[in-house]
Coordinates of C-alpha atoms in Angstrom, one line a residue:
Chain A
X85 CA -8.0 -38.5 -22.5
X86 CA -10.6 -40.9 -21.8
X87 CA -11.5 -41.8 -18.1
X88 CA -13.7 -44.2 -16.9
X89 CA -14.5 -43.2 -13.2
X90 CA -13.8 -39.8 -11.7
X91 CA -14.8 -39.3 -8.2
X92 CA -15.9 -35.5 -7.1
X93 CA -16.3 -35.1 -3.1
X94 CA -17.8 -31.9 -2.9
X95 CA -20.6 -31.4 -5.6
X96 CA -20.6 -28.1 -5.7
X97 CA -20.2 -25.0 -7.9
X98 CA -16.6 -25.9 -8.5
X99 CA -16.9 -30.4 -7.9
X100 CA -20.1 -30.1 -10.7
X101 CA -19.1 -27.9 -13.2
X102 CA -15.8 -30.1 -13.5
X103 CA -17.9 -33.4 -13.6
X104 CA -20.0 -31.7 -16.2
X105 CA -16.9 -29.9 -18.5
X106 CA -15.4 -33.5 -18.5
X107 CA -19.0 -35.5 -19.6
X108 CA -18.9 -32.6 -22.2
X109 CA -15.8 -33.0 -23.6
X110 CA -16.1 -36.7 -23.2
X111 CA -13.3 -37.3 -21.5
X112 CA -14.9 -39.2 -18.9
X113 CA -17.8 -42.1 -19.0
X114 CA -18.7 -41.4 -14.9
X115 CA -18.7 -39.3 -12.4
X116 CA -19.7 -40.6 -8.5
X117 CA -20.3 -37.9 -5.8
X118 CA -19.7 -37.4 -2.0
X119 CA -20.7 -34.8 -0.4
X120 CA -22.0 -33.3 3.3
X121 CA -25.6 -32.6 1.6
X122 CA -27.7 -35.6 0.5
X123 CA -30.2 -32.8 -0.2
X124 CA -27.5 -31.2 -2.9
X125 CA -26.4 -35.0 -4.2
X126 CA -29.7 -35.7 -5.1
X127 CA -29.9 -32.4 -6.6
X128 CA -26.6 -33.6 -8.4
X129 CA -27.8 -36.8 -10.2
X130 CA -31.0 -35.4 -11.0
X131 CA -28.9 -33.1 -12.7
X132 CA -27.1 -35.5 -14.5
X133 CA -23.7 -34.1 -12.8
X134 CA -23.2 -37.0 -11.0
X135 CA -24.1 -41.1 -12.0
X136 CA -24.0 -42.1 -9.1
X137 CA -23.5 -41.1 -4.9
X138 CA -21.2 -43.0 -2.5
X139 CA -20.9 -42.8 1.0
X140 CA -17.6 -41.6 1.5
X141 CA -14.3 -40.7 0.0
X142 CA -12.6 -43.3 0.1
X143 CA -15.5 -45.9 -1.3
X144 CA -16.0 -43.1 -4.5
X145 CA -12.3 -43.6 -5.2
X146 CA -12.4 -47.2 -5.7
X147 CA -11.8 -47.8 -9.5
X148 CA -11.5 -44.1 -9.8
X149 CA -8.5 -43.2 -12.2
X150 CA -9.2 -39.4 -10.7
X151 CA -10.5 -37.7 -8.0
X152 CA -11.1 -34.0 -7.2
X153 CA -11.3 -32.7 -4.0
X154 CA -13.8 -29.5 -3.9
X155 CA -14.6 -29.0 -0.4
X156 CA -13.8 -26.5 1.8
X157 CA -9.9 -26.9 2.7
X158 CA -10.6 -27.3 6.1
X159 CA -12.3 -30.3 5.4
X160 CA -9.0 -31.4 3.9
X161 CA -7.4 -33.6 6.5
X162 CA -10.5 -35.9 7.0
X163 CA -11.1 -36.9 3.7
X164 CA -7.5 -37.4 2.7
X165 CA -7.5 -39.6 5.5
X166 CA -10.6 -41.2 3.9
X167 CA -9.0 -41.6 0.8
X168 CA -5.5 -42.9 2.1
X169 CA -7.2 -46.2 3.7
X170 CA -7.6 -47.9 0.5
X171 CA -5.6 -45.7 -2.0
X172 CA -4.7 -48.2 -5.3
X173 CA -1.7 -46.5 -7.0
X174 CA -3.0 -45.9 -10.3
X175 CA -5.4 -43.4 -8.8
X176 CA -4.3 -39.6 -8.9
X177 CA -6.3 -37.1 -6.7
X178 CA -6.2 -33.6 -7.5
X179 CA -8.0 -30.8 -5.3
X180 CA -9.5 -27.3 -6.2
X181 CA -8.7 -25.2 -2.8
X182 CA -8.1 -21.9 -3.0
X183 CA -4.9 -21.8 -0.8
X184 CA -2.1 -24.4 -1.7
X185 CA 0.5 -24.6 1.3
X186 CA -2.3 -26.1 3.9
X187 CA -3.0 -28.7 1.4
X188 CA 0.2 -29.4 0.5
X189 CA 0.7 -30.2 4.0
X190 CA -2.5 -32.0 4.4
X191 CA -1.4 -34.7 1.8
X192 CA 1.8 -35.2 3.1
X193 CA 0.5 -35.6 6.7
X194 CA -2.8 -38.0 5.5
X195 CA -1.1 -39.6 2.4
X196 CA 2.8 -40.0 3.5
X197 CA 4.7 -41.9 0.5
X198 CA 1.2 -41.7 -1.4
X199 CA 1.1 -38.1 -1.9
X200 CA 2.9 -38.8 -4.8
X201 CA -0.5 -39.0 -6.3
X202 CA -1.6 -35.8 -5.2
X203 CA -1.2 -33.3 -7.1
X204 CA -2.5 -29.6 -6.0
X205 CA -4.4 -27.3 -7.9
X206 CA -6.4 -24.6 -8.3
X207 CA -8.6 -23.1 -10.7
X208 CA -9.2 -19.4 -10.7
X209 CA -12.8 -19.5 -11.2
X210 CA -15.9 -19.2 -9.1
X211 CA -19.3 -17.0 -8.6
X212 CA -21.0 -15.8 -5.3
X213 CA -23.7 -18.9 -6.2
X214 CA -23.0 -22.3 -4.7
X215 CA -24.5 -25.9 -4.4
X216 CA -24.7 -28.7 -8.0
X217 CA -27.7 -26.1 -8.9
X218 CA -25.1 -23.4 -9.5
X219 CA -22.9 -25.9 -11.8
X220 CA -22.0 -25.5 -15.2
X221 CA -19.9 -27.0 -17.8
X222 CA -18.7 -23.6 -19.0
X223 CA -17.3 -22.2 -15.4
X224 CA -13.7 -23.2 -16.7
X225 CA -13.7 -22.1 -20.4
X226 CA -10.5 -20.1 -21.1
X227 CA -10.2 -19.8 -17.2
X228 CA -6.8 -20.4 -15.6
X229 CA -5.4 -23.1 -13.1
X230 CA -2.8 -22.9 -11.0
X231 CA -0.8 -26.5 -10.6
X232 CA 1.7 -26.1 -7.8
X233 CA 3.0 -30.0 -8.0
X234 CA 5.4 -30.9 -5.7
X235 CA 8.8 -33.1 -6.2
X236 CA 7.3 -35.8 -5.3
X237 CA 4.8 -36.1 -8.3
X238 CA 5.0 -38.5 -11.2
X239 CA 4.8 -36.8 -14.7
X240 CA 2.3 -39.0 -15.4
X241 CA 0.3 -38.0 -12.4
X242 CA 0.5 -34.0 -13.2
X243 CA -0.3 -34.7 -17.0
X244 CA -3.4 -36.3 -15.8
X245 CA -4.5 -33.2 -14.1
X246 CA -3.2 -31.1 -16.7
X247 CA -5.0 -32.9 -19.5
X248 CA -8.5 -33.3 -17.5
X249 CA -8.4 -29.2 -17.0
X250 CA -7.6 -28.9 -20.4
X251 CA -9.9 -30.8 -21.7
X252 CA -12.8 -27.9 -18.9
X253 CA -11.4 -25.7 -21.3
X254 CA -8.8 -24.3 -18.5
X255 CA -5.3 -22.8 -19.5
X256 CA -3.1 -24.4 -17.0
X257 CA 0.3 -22.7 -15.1
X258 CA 2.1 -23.7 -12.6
X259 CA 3.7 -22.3 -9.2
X260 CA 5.1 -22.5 -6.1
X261 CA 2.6 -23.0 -3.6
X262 CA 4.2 -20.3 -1.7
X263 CA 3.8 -17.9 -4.3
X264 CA 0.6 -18.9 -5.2
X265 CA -0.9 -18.2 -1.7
X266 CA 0.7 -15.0 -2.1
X267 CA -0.7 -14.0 -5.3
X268 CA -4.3 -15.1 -4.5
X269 CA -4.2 -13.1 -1.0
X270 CA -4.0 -9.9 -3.0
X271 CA -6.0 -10.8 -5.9
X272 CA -8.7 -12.5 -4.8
X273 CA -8.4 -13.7 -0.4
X274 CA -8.1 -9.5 0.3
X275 CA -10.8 -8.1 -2.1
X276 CA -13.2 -10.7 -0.9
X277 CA -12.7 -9.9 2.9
X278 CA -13.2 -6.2 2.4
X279 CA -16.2 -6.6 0.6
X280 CA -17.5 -8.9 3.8
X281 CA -16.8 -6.1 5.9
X282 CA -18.0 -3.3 4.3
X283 CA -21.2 -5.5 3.9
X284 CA -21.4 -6.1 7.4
X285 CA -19.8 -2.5 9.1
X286 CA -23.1 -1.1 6.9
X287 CA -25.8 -3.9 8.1
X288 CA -24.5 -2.9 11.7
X289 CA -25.2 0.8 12.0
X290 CA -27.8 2.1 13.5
X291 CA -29.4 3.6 10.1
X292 CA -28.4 0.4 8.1
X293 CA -32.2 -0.1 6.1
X294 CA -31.7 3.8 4.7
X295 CA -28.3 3.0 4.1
X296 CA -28.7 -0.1 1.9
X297 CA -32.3 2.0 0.6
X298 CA -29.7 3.9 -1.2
X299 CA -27.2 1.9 -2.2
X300 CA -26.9 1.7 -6.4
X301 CA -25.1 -0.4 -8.9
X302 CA -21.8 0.8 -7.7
X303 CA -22.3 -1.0 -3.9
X304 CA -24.3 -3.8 -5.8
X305 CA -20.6 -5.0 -7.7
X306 CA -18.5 -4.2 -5.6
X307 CA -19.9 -6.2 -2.7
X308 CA -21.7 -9.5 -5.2
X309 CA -18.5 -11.1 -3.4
X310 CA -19.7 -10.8 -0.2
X311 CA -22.0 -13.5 -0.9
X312 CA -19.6 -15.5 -1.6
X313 CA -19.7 -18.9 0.7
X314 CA -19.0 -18.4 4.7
X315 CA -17.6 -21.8 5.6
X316 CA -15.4 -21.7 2.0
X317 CA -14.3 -18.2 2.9
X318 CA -13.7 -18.8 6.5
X319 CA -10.9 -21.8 5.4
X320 CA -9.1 -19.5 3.0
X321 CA -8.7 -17.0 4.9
X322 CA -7.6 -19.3 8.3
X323 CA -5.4 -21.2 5.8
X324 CA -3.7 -18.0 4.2
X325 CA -3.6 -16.3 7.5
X326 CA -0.3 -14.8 7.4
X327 CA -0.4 -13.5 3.9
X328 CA -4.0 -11.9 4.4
X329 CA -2.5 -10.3 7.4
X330 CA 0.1 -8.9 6.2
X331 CA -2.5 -8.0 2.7
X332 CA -4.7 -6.3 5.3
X333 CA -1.9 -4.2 7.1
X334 CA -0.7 -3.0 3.4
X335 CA -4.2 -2.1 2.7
X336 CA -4.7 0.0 5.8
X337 CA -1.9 2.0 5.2
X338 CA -2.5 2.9 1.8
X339 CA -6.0 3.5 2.9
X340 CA -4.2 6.2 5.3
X341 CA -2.0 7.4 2.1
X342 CA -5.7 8.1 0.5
X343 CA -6.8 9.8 3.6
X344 CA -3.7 11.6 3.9
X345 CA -4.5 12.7 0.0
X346 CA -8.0 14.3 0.5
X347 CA -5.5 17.7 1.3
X348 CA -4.0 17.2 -1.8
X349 CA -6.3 17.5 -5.0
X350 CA -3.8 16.4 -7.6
X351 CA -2.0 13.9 -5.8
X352 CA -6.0 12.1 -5.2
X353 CA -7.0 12.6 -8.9
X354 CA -3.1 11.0 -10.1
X355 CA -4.4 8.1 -7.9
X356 CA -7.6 8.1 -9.5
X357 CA -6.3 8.1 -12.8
X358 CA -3.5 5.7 -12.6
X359 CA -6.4 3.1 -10.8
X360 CA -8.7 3.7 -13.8
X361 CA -6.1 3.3 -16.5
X362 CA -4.1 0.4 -15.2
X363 CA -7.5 -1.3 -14.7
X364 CA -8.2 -0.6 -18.6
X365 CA -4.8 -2.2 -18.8
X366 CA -6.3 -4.9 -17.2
X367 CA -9.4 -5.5 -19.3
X368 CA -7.9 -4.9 -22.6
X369 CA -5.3 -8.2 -21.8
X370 CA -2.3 -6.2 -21.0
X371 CA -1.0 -8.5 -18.2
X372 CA -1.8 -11.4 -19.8
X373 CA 1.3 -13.9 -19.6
Chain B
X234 CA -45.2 18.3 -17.3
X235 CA -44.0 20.5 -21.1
X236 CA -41.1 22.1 -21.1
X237 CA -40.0 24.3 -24.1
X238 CA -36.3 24.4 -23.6
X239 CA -34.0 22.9 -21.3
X240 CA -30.4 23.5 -20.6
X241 CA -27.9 20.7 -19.4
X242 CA -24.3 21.9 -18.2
X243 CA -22.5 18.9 -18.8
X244 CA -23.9 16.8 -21.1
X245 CA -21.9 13.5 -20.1
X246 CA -23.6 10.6 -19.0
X247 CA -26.0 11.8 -16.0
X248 CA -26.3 15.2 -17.6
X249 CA -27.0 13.4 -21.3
X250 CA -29.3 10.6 -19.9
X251 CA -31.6 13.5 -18.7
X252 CA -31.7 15.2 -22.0
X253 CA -32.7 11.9 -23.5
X254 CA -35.1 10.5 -20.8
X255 CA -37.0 13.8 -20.9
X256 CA -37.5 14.0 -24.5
X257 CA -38.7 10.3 -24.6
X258 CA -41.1 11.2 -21.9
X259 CA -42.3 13.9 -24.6
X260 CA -41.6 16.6 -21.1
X261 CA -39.2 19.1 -23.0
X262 CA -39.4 20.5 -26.5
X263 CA -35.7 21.7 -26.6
X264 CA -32.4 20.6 -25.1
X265 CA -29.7 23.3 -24.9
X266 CA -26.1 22.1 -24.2
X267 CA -23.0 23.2 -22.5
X268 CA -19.5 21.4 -22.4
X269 CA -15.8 21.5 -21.8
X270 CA -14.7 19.7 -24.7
X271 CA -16.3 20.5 -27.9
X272 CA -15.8 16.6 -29.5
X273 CA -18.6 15.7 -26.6
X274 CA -20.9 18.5 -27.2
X275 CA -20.6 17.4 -31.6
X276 CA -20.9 13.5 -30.2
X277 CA -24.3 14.7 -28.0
X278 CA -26.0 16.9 -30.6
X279 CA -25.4 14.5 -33.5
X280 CA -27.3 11.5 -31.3
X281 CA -29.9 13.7 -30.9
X282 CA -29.0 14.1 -27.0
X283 CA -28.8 18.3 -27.8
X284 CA -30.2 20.0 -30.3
X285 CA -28.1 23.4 -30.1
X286 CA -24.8 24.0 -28.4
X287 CA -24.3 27.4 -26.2
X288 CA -20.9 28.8 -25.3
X289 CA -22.0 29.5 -21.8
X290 CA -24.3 28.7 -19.1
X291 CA -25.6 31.8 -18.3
X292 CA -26.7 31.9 -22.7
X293 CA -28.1 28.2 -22.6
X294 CA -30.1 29.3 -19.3
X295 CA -32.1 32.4 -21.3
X296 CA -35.0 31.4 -22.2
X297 CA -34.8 27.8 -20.2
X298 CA -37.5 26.7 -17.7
X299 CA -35.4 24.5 -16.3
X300 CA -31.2 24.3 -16.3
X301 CA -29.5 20.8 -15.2
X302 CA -26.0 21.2 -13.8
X303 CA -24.4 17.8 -14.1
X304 CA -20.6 18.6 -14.1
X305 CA -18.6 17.9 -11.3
X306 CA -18.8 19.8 -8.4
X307 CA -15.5 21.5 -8.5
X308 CA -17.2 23.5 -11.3
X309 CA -20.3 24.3 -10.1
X310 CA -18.8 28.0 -8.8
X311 CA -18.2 29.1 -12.0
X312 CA -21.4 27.7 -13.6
X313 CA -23.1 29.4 -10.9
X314 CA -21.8 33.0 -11.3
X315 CA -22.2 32.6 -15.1
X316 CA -26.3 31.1 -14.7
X317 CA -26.4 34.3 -11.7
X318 CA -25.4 37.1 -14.5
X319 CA -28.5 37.2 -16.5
X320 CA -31.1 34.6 -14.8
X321 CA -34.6 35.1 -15.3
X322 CA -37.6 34.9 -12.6
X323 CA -39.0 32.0 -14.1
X324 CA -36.0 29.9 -14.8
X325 CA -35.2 27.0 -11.9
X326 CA -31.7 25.5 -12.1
X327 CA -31.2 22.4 -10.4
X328 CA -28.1 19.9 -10.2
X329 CA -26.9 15.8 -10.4
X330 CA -23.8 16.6 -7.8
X331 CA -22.8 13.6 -5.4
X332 CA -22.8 15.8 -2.9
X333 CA -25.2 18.6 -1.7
X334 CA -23.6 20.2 1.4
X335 CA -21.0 22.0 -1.3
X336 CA -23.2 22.3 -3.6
X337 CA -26.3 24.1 -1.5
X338 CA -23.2 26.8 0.0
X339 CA -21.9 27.2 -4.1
X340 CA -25.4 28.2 -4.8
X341 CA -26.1 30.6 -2.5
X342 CA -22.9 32.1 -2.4
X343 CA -23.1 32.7 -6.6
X344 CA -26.8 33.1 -6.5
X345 CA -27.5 35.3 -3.4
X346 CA -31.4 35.7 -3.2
X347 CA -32.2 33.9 -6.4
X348 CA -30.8 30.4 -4.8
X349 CA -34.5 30.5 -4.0
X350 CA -34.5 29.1 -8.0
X351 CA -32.2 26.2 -7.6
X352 CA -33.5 23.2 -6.1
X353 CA -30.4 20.7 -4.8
X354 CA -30.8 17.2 -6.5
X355 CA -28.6 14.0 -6.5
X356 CA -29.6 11.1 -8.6
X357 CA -28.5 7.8 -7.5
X358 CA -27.5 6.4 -10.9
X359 CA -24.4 6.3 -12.9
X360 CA -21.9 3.6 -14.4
X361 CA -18.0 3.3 -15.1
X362 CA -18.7 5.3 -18.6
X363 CA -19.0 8.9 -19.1
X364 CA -19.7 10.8 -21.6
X365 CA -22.6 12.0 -24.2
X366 CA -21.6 8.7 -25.8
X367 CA -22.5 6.5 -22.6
X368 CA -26.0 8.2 -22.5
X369 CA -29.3 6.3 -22.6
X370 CA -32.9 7.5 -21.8
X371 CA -33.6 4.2 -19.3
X372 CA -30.5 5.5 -17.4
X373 CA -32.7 6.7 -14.1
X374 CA -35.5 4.3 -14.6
X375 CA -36.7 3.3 -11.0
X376 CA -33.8 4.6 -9.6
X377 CA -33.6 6.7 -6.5
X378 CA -33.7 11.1 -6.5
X379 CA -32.7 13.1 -3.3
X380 CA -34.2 16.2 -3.5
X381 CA -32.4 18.3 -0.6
X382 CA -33.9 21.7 -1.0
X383 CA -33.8 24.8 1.4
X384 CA -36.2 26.3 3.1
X385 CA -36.0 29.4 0.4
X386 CA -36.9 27.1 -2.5
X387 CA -40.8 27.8 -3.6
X388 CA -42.9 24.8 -3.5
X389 CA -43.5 25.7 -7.2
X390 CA -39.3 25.3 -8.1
X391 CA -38.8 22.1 -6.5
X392 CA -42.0 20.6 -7.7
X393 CA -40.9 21.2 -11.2
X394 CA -37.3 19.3 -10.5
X395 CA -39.6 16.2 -9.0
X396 CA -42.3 16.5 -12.0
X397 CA -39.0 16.2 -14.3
X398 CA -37.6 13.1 -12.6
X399 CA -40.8 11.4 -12.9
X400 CA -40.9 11.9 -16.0
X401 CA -37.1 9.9 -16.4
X402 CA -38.5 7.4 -14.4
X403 CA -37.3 8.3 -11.1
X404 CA -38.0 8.0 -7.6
X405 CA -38.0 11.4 -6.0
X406 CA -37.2 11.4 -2.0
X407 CA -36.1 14.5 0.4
X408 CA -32.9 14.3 2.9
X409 CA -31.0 17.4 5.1
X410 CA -27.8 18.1 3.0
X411 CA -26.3 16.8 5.5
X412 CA -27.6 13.2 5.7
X413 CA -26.9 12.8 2.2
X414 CA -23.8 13.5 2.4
X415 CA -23.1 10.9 5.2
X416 CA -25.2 8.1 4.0
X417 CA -23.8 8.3 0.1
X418 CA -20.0 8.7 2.0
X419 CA -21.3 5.2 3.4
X420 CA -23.0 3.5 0.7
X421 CA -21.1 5.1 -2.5
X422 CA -18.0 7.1 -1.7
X423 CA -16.6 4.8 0.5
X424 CA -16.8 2.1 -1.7
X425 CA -15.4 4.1 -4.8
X426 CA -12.1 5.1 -2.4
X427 CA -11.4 1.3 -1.8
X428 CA -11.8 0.2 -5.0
X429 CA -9.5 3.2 -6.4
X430 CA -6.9 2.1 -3.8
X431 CA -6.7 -1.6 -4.3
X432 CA -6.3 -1.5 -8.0
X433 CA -3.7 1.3 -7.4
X434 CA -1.9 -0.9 -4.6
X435 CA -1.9 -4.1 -7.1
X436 CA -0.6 -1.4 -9.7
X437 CA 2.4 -0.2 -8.0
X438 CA 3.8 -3.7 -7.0
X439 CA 6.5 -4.9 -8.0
X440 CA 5.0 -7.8 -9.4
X441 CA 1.6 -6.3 -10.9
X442 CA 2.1 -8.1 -14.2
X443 CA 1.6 -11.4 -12.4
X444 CA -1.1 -10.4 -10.0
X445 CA -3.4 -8.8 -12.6
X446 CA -3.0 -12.0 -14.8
X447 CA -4.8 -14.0 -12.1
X448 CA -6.7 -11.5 -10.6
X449 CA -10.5 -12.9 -12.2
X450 CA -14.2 -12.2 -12.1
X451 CA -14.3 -11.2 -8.1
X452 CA -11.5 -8.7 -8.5
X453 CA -13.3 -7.4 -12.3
X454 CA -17.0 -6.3 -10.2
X455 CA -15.1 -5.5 -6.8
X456 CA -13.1 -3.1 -9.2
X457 CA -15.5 -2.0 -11.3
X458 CA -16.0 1.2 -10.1
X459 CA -12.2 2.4 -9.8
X460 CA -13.0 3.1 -13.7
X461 CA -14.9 5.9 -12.5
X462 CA -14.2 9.1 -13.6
X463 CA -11.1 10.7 -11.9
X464 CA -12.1 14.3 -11.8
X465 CA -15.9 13.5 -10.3
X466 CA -14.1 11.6 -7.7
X467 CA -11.6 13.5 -6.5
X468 CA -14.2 16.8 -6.7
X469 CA -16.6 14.4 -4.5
X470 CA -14.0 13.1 -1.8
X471 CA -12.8 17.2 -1.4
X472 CA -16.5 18.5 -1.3
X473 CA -17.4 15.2 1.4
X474 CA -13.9 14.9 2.9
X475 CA -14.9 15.1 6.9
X476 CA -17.7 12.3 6.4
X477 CA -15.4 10.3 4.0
X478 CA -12.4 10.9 6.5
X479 CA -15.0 9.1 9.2
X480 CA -16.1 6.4 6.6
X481 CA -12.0 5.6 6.2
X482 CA -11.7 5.7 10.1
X483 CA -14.9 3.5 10.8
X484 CA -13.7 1.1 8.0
X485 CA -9.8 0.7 9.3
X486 CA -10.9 -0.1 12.4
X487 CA -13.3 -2.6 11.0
X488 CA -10.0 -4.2 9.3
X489 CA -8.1 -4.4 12.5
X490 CA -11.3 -6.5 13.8
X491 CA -11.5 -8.6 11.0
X492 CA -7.2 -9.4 11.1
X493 CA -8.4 -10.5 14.9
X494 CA -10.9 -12.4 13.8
X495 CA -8.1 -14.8 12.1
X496 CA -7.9 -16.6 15.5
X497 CA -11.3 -16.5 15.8
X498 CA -13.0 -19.3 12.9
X499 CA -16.4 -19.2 14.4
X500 CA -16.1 -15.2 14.5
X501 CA -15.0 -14.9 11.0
X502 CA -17.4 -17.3 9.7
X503 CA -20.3 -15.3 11.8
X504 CA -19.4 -12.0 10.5
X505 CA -18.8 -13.6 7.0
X506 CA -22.7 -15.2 6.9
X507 CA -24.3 -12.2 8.5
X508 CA -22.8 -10.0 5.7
X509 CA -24.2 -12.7 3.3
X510 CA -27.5 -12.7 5.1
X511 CA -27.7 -8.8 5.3
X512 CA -26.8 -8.6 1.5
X513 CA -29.3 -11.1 0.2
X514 CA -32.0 -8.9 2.4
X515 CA -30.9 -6.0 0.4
X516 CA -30.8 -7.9 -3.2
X517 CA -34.3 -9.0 -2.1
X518 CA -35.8 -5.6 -1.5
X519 CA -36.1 -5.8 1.6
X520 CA -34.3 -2.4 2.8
X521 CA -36.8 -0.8 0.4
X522 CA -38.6 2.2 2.0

């Protein structure tokens, strides 16, 4: 695959590192930019991420054969609006949101009959650093994207996608959008909200400078996600409401299951073990499809 | 600081570490050690952690200056009444335990007037490992001590424990048992508790398979510490139960605030950048005594 334009709106971890995989794999000749920060696009083609900045959506997709939407999803529904004034039909858009029913819905709605050449995805990749200075051409290597293409997409418009994310390195599934929200709630939407609030329940006591004073390695990991982007998080979490709610209700109750456990020794270690081992599981590729 | 001969009771990786980051320090001659499973105790002494094994505390202790207990705490009773048989004036016995109200009682309930000789201690280090295997002497370098010792502790005991911490590297600071207790349930038992029961909750779905082969580098550091060790966990939630039972309290209600904030964008984002905000403080020293 060789492409001449690509249009990224949203230079960010995710909309750079893609502009740079591709350039590295050459299987594009340009990238052009949009995005909300001209402090950040200029940070961008300095880089070398981008070639060039544009003004808005729908100008960057103008002689684009591809263009990636890496904003926050709430964003969605203007820029798709952007890009529907002047869509020609040999362009495909693609996206890189974390939740996949809102933005189905978002094409249809801003695209009608042309959201046959959009075609949702997301990769599973990301790090608590944001902005074109956190991109890298490596970010997708042996990473996996989710494609949750709807009915209405032409073969030719999902292979594009397919091939471009192949060509970051990516391993590429598919999905219902559905499912995929459901997945990602417990996976990724879930872990990332508790870690916000343990964050912020500790930065609200009273004694919160000797708390964090002795907080180690453990609290360091387990919380890098909670500085993860407020604005991205904030989208997910309003787009994937229902699932996180109901991810959230399951959590409490096994949370009162543990509490429930600290009157039964062996039933706590069992839970302990069976944690640490199907997380080994986990590391050592055992789930792997 | 010289010692001639120390004795660790436990030599895994906290108990191990000390041996090595002592002898480094050039502070003890001898390192005497004491384990549950004899594969460990061969493992320590042939990379130089040990250089004898003992059978038995109260034998490793004779002749020690100083005695480490670094087992977990559901142990320390019977170490105790074994170091108690036979301990000598001059020996001071002090501990790693993640918690110290348990511990301080154990003491002077084995010990009776000679808990004068053992100085409470927690350091604030550790990793997902265990074991003599997992031990290196940089282990406590610039990490954090609490010494919590009674008021029947000579100034000549507990200033031996702090001498030997320096000499690892350490930090040494002083706490009530009791504020330990409740700022490590805050800041590291907590944490340990929900990472245990999300990976156990992902575990016993139905469809775990598919949910740990997307689950990526957010869920891996979130997670990392529910490959703790079972046994050290479970002794540390019984020993700290009523603070941990608050922490779980505290943090479900936190939950059922943050499942509100759904309806509330410019809430969740707020609580979302302050958590950022309050960790990149933390990162940046800034809680730092």
């Amino acid at each position: 695959m060789r492409l001449e334009r690509v249009a990224v709106i949203g230079v960010g971890l995710i909309g750079g590192s893609f502009a740079l995989a591709l350039k590295q794999a050459q299987a594009c000749a340009r990238v052009v930019g949009v995005g909300r920060s001209p402090a950040n696009l200029k940070q961008a083609l300095e880089r070398g991420v981008i070639d060039a900045i544009e003004t808005d959506a729908g100008a960057a997709a103008r002689g684009a054969q591809l263009v990636l939407i890496a904003a926050p999803v709430a964003q969605f529904p203007p820029i798709l609006k952007s890009l529907a004034r002047d869509l020609a039909p040999g362009t495909v858009i693609t996206d890189a949101g974390s939740t996949k029913r809102d933005v189905v819905d978002a094409a249809r709605a801003a695209l009608g009959a042309k959201s046959a050449q959009f075609v949702p995805a997301h990769p599973i990749a990301g790090a608590e650093k944001s902005g074109a200075g956190a991109a890298y051409a490596e970010l997708f290597r042996d990473r996996r994207v989710i494609l949750t293409p709807p009915e209405e997409n032409s073969r030719a418009a999902v292979s594009m996608v397919e091939q471009a994310w192949v060509a970051c390195g990516a391993r590429v599934f598919r999905m219902e959008p559905a499912e995929h929200d459901a997945v990602l709630a417990t996976v990724s939407h879930l872990p990332h909200v508790l870690a916000y609030a343990l964050v912020h329940e500790v930065a609200q006591r009273g004694n919160a400078q000797q708390l964090f004073s002795y907080a180690a390695g453990g609290f360091r990991d387990f919380t890098r996600i909670a500085s993860s982007h407020p604005e991205m998080w904030r989208d997910i979490c309003l787009a994937n409401r229902d699932r996180l709610e109901q991810e959230l209700s399951r959590f409490s109750m096994k949370l009162n299951d543990v509490k429930k456990m600290l009157a039964d020794p062996a039933g706590l270690e069992k839970l302990f073990a069976e944690a640490r081992a199907a997380r080994q599981r986990w590391l050592d590729g055992k789930f792997e499809a």
